[in-house]
Coordinates of C-alpha atoms and ligand atoms in Angstrom, one line a residue:
M243 CA 108.5 29.0 126.0
F244 CA 111.5 28.8 128.4
N245 CA 109.3 27.8 131.3
N246 CA 111.8 26.1 133.6
E247 CA 108.9 25.4 135.9
L248 CA 107.3 23.1 133.2
E249 CA 105.6 20.5 135.2
V250 CA 106.4 16.9 134.3
T251 CA 103.8 14.3 135.3
L252 CA 104.8 10.6 135.8
Q253 CA 102.6 7.8 134.8
K254 CA 104.3 4.4 135.4
A255 CA 103.6 1.5 133.1
T256 CA 101.4 -1.1 134.7
A257 CA 102.7 -4.7 134.9
D258 CA 100.7 -5.7 131.8
Q259 CA 102.0 -2.6 129.8
M260 CA 105.6 -3.7 130.5
K261 CA 107.3 -5.6 127.7
P262 CA 109.5 -8.7 127.9
K263 CA 113.1 -7.7 127.7
P264 CA 115.0 -8.8 124.6
D265 CA 117.9 -11.2 124.6
Q266 CA 120.9 -9.0 125.6
N267 CA 123.2 -10.9 123.2
S268 CA 121.2 -10.1 120.0
L269 CA 120.0 -6.5 120.5
G270 CA 121.1 -5.2 117.1
F271 CA 120.3 -1.5 116.7
G272 CA 116.9 0.2 117.1
Q273 CA 114.7 -2.9 117.3
F274 CA 113.4 -2.8 120.8
F275 CA 112.0 0.1 122.8
T276 CA 111.7 0.5 126.5
D277 CA 108.5 0.7 128.7
H278 CA 108.4 4.5 129.0
M279 CA 108.7 7.6 126.8
F280 CA 108.8 11.3 127.5
T281 CA 106.4 13.6 125.6
M282 CA 105.4 17.3 125.7
R283 CA 103.5 19.6 123.4
W284 CA 103.9 23.1 122.2
T285 CA 101.4 25.6 120.9
R286 CA 101.9 29.3 120.2
R287 CA 99.3 30.1 122.9
Q288 CA 100.4 27.7 125.6
G289 CA 104.1 27.2 125.0
W290 CA 105.5 23.8 126.2
H291 CA 102.9 21.9 128.2
E292 CA 101.5 18.5 129.0
A293 CA 105.0 17.2 129.7
A294 CA 104.9 13.6 130.9
I295 CA 106.9 10.4 131.4
E296 CA 104.3 7.8 130.4
P297 CA 104.1 4.2 129.1
Y298 CA 105.4 3.8 125.6
R299 CA 102.6 4.1 123.1
T300 CA 101.7 5.0 119.5
F301 CA 100.6 8.4 118.4
A302 CA 97.4 9.3 116.5
M303 CA 98.3 12.0 114.0
D304 CA 96.2 14.1 111.6
P305 CA 97.2 13.3 108.0
A306 CA 97.5 17.0 107.5
A307 CA 100.2 17.2 110.3
M308 CA 102.7 19.6 108.8
V309 CA 105.7 17.3 109.4
F310 CA 104.4 14.9 106.8
H311 CA 104.3 17.6 104.1
Y312 CA 107.0 20.1 104.9
G313 CA 109.4 18.1 107.0
Q314 CA 109.9 20.1 110.2
A315 CA 111.5 17.2 112.1
I316 CA 114.7 17.3 114.2
F317 CA 116.3 14.7 116.4
E318 CA 119.2 13.7 118.6
G319 CA 121.2 10.6 119.3
M320 CA 122.8 9.9 122.7
K321 CA 123.4 7.0 125.0
A322 CA 123.1 5.8 128.6
Y323 CA 126.0 3.5 129.7
R324 CA 125.9 1.0 132.5
G325 CA 129.4 0.8 134.0
K326 CA 131.5 0.6 137.1
D327 CA 129.5 -0.6 140.2
D328 CA 126.3 -0.8 138.1
Q329 CA 126.1 3.0 137.8
I330 CA 124.4 4.5 134.8
F331 CA 125.8 7.5 133.0
L332 CA 124.9 9.9 130.2
F333 CA 127.7 11.4 128.1
R334 CA 127.6 15.2 127.6
P335 CA 123.7 15.2 127.4
Q336 CA 123.6 19.0 127.8
D337 CA 125.5 19.3 124.5
N338 CA 122.9 17.1 122.7
F339 CA 120.1 19.3 124.0
S340 CA 121.9 22.5 123.1
R341 CA 122.5 21.2 119.6
M342 CA 118.8 20.2 119.4
N343 CA 117.8 23.8 120.3
Q344 CA 120.2 25.0 117.5
S345 CA 118.5 22.6 115.1
A346 CA 115.1 23.9 116.3
L347 CA 116.2 27.5 115.6
R348 CA 117.3 26.7 112.0
M349 CA 114.1 24.8 111.3
C350 CA 111.8 27.6 112.7
M351 CA 110.7 25.3 115.5
P352 CA 110.3 26.3 119.2
R353 CA 113.2 26.0 121.6
F354 CA 112.6 23.9 124.7
P355 CA 113.9 24.2 128.3
Q356 CA 117.0 22.0 128.2
E357 CA 117.6 21.6 131.9
R358 CA 114.1 20.5 132.6
V359 CA 114.1 18.0 129.7
L360 CA 117.4 16.6 130.9
Q361 CA 116.0 16.2 134.4
A362 CA 113.0 14.3 132.9
L363 CA 115.3 12.2 130.8
R364 CA 117.3 11.2 133.8
A365 CA 114.2 10.3 135.7
M366 CA 113.0 8.2 132.8
V367 CA 116.3 6.3 132.3
Y368 CA 116.2 5.6 136.1
L369 CA 112.7 4.3 135.8
D370 CA 113.7 2.1 132.8
Q371 CA 117.1 1.2 134.3
E372 CA 116.5 -2.5 133.8
W373 CA 116.6 -1.8 130.1
V374 CA 120.1 -0.5 130.2
P375 CA 122.1 -3.5 128.9
K376 CA 124.6 -5.3 131.2
T377 CA 126.5 -7.0 128.4
S378 CA 129.9 -5.5 127.6
G379 CA 129.8 -2.6 125.1
A380 CA 126.0 -2.6 124.9
T381 CA 124.1 0.6 125.7
L382 CA 120.7 2.3 125.9
Y383 CA 120.4 4.5 122.8
I384 CA 118.3 7.6 123.4
R385 CA 116.4 9.4 120.6
P386 CA 114.9 12.9 121.4
T387 CA 112.7 14.0 118.5
M388 CA 110.5 17.0 117.7
V389 CA 108.0 17.2 114.9
A390 CA 105.4 19.7 113.6
T391 CA 101.9 18.4 114.4
E392 CA 99.6 21.3 113.4
P393 CA 97.1 20.0 110.8
A394 CA 97.3 22.5 108.0
L395 CA 98.5 22.8 104.4
G396 CA 100.3 25.8 103.2
L397 CA 104.0 26.4 103.7
R398 CA 104.9 28.3 106.9
P399 CA 106.4 27.3 110.3
A400 CA 103.8 25.2 112.1
E401 CA 102.2 26.5 115.3
E402 CA 101.9 23.1 117.1
Y403 CA 104.7 20.6 117.9
L404 CA 105.2 17.3 119.6
F405 CA 108.5 16.6 121.4
F406 CA 109.3 13.1 122.5
I407 CA 112.1 10.9 123.8
I408 CA 112.2 7.1 123.2
C409 CA 115.0 4.7 124.2
C410 CA 116.2 1.4 122.9
P411 CA 118.8 -1.1 124.1
V412 CA 121.5 -1.6 121.4
G413 CA 124.2 -4.1 121.1
A414 CA 128.0 -3.4 121.1
Y415 CA 128.7 -1.7 117.7
Y416 CA 131.8 -3.9 117.0
S417 CA 130.5 -7.3 117.8
E418 CA 132.9 -8.7 115.2
G419 CA 135.9 -6.6 116.2
F420 CA 137.1 -3.0 115.6
S421 CA 137.0 -3.5 111.9
P422 CA 138.0 -0.8 109.3
T423 CA 135.5 0.3 106.6
R424 CA 135.8 0.7 102.8
I425 CA 134.8 4.2 101.8
Y426 CA 133.5 5.4 98.5
V427 CA 134.4 9.0 97.8
E428 CA 131.2 10.5 96.4
D429 CA 131.7 13.2 93.8
T430 CA 128.3 13.6 92.2
F431 CA 125.7 13.6 95.0
A432 CA 126.0 16.1 97.9
R433 CA 124.9 15.8 101.5
S434 CA 124.6 19.4 102.3
V435 CA 125.1 22.8 100.7
P436 CA 126.5 26.2 101.9
G437 CA 123.6 28.1 103.5
G438 CA 121.6 24.8 103.8
V439 CA 120.8 22.7 106.8
G440 CA 123.8 20.4 107.0
N441 CA 124.7 21.6 110.5
A442 CA 121.2 20.8 111.8
K443 CA 120.1 17.2 112.8
T444 CA 117.0 17.4 110.7
A445 CA 115.3 14.3 109.2
G446 CA 115.5 15.4 105.5
N447 CA 119.3 15.4 105.5
Y448 CA 119.1 11.6 106.1
A449 CA 116.5 11.0 103.4
A450 CA 118.6 13.0 101.0
S451 CA 121.7 10.8 101.7
L452 CA 120.0 7.4 101.1
K453 CA 120.5 7.2 97.4
A454 CA 124.3 7.7 97.4
Q455 CA 124.6 5.4 100.4
A456 CA 122.6 2.7 98.5
L457 CA 124.7 3.0 95.4
A458 CA 127.9 2.7 97.4
H459 CA 126.6 -0.3 99.2
D460 CA 125.8 -2.0 95.9
K461 CA 129.4 -1.5 94.9
G462 CA 130.6 -3.2 98.1
Y463 CA 131.5 -0.1 100.2
T464 CA 130.5 0.5 103.8
Q465 CA 130.0 4.2 103.6
V466 CA 130.2 7.4 101.5
L467 CA 132.8 10.1 102.0
W468 CA 131.0 13.4 101.3
L469 CA 132.7 16.2 99.5
D470 CA 131.6 19.8 99.5
A471 CA 128.6 20.5 97.2
V472 CA 130.2 23.4 95.2
E473 CA 133.5 22.1 94.0
H474 CA 133.3 18.4 95.0
K475 CA 136.8 18.9 96.4
Y476 CA 136.8 19.5 100.1
V477 CA 136.2 16.6 102.5
E478 CA 133.1 17.1 104.7
E479 CA 131.8 13.9 106.5
V480 CA 131.7 10.2 106.2
G481 CA 128.2 8.6 106.2
T482 CA 126.6 10.1 109.3
S483 CA 129.9 10.6 111.1
N484 CA 132.5 13.3 111.3
I485 CA 135.8 12.5 109.6
F486 CA 139.4 12.7 110.9
F487 CA 142.8 12.2 109.4
L488 CA 146.2 11.6 110.9
I489 CA 148.7 12.9 108.4
D490 CA 152.4 13.1 109.2
G491 CA 151.6 13.3 112.9
E492 CA 148.9 16.0 112.6
V493 CA 145.3 15.4 113.5
I494 CA 143.1 17.0 110.9
T495 CA 139.3 17.4 110.7
P496 CA 137.2 19.8 108.5
P497 CA 136.1 23.0 110.2
L498 CA 132.5 23.7 111.2
E499 CA 131.5 26.2 108.5
G500 CA 127.8 25.4 108.3
S501 CA 127.6 22.3 106.1
I502 CA 129.0 19.9 108.7
L503 CA 127.2 18.5 111.7
P504 CA 128.9 19.6 114.9
G505 CA 129.5 16.2 116.4
I506 CA 129.9 15.8 120.2
T507 CA 132.2 12.8 119.6
R508 CA 134.2 15.1 117.1
D509 CA 134.6 17.7 119.9
S510 CA 135.6 15.0 122.4
V511 CA 138.2 13.6 120.1
L512 CA 139.6 17.1 119.4
Q513 CA 139.9 17.6 123.2
L514 CA 141.6 14.3 123.8
A515 CA 144.0 14.7 120.9
R516 CA 145.0 18.1 122.3
D517 CA 145.3 16.7 125.8
W518 CA 147.7 14.0 124.4
G519 CA 149.9 16.6 122.8
Y520 CA 149.0 16.1 119.1
P521 CA 149.1 19.0 116.8
V522 CA 145.4 19.4 115.9
S523 CA 143.9 21.4 113.0
E524 CA 140.4 22.1 112.2
R525 CA 140.9 23.1 108.6
R526 CA 139.7 22.5 105.1
I527 CA 141.3 19.4 103.5
T528 CA 140.9 18.4 99.9
I529 CA 140.4 14.8 98.7
D530 CA 143.5 15.4 96.6
E531 CA 145.6 16.1 99.7
V532 CA 144.2 12.9 101.3
L533 CA 145.1 10.8 98.3
A534 CA 148.5 12.4 97.8
A535 CA 149.3 11.6 101.5
G536 CA 148.1 8.1 100.9
R537 CA 150.4 7.7 97.9
K538 CA 153.3 9.2 99.8
G539 CA 152.8 7.1 102.8
T540 CA 152.1 10.0 105.2
L541 CA 148.4 9.2 105.6
Q542 CA 148.8 7.3 108.8
E543 CA 145.1 7.0 109.9
S544 CA 141.6 8.1 109.1
F545 CA 138.4 7.4 111.2
G546 CA 134.8 8.5 111.5
T547 CA 133.4 9.7 114.8
G548 CA 129.8 9.5 116.1
T549 CA 127.7 8.4 119.1
A550 CA 126.7 5.1 117.6
A551 CA 130.2 3.7 116.8
V552 CA 132.3 6.1 118.8
I553 CA 135.3 5.7 116.4
S554 CA 135.1 3.9 113.1
P555 CA 138.5 3.3 111.4
V556 CA 138.7 3.7 107.7
G557 CA 140.7 1.0 105.9
E558 CA 140.5 2.3 102.4
F559 CA 139.3 5.3 100.3
C560 CA 138.3 4.8 96.7
Y561 CA 138.0 7.8 94.5
R562 CA 137.2 7.4 90.7
D563 CA 139.7 4.8 89.6
E564 CA 142.1 5.0 92.6
C565 CA 142.0 3.3 96.0
V566 CA 144.4 4.1 98.8
Q567 CA 144.7 1.7 101.7
I568 CA 145.4 3.1 105.2
N569 CA 147.6 1.4 107.7
G570 CA 147.4 -1.9 105.8
G571 CA 143.6 -1.8 106.2
T572 CA 143.8 -2.2 109.9
A573 CA 142.8 0.2 112.8
G574 CA 145.6 2.6 113.7
A575 CA 147.0 3.3 117.2
L576 CA 145.4 6.7 117.6
A577 CA 141.9 5.4 116.6
T578 CA 142.3 2.5 119.0
R579 CA 143.5 4.7 121.8
L580 CA 140.6 7.2 121.3
Y581 CA 138.1 4.4 121.1
E582 CA 139.3 2.8 124.4
E583 CA 139.7 6.1 126.2
L584 CA 136.2 7.4 125.2
Q585 CA 134.5 4.1 126.1
A586 CA 136.3 4.0 129.4
I587 CA 135.1 7.5 130.2
Q588 CA 131.6 6.8 129.0
F589 CA 131.3 3.6 131.1
G590 CA 132.8 5.3 134.2
Y591 CA 136.0 3.3 134.3
R592 CA 138.4 6.2 133.9
E593 CA 138.9 9.7 135.2
D594 CA 136.6 12.3 133.6
P595 CA 138.7 15.5 133.6
H596 CA 136.4 17.4 131.3
K597 CA 133.2 16.5 133.4
W598 CA 131.5 14.8 130.4
R599 CA 129.7 12.2 132.4
V600 CA 126.3 12.8 134.0
R601 CA 125.1 10.2 136.5
V602 CA 121.5 9.0 136.3
G603 CA 119.7 8.5 139.6
Ligands
LIG97 C1 124.8 12.9 114.5 C2 125.8 13.1 113.4 C3 127.1 13.1 113.6 C4 127.8 12.7 114.9 O1 127.5 13.5 116.0 P1 127.7 12.9 117.5 O2 127.3 14.0 118.3 O3 129.2 12.7 117.6 O4 127.0 11.7 117.6 C5 128.0 13.4 112.5 N1 127.4 13.7 111.3 C6 126.1 13.7 111.1 C7 125.6 14.0 109.8 C8 125.2 13.4 112.1 O5 123.9 13.3 111.9

């Protein structure tokens, strides 16, 4: 299972298998996929095998494949950045693969050899390097995924899995400026429960969140602020991002106690805030504390963190009948500084004291 000697074969796309590149100025998100993909299979008897970088293709799946019925599916989201001197970088990719192995453990799926898969990913991004956008702020989004493929009904962990990585060029997240979001504080639906799978990047979590998100959208909000499922009192996450507050000079984010996804951007923000001398707390924070600080004027900033947007400033929280505006509905100084610093590190334009960058090729 932890066969670090796992052999990866390479089959390059032929000229007629290669796709035309999309217009780099209208990439959107997740619309176009590169010429290659990485795949490997797992069976109880053989462990991981048939690892290959190969031309992008569709899969044939048995309708009884267990992922369709019992939802063993996990994924990751990371990016490749084209920066200084046309170099291409990944950002903390080891952390994404470690987290994926944690998700695998939680979902009774097999762990995979991280170092070998990272090597294969680097080779694949190198091969598809022309797909890494050159336009400012645009990136190559990378989606590692694992699903249960064994064709069988009856609830138990599957004994066959498919792991794959696909990549898509995506546009700059803030094509219309670093604009703050309007957030609906959700106090009926819950994203995750104590003892559940909220700390695993597993597909069902996202299906479960769609309803609340759709209702909030209908009411004109950008995202949902999730509270804990037991008391609907403690702040957990915002949409599919981790949440931060700056209250009276203190940087606050909820602690990782099982119902929150351990974001890599979250961890990077904690590190930078500490580097910059901010008092930083990973502690429980109630929605009442947030609103009270809003009323008092000590709620200086709030922002979401995640790979897709990096930093997403919150302009306003609305809870029941009350809305509090933050920083006059504009992005704050800390959010802006974090956004610029993280991007500068990711694209290779600034020192990388924590060795977060990994070069491709
Ligand atoms: C992926 C994800 C995040 C952000 O994680 P990053 O590693 O920073 O991209 C936060 N919350 C949820 C629910 C997520 O799925």
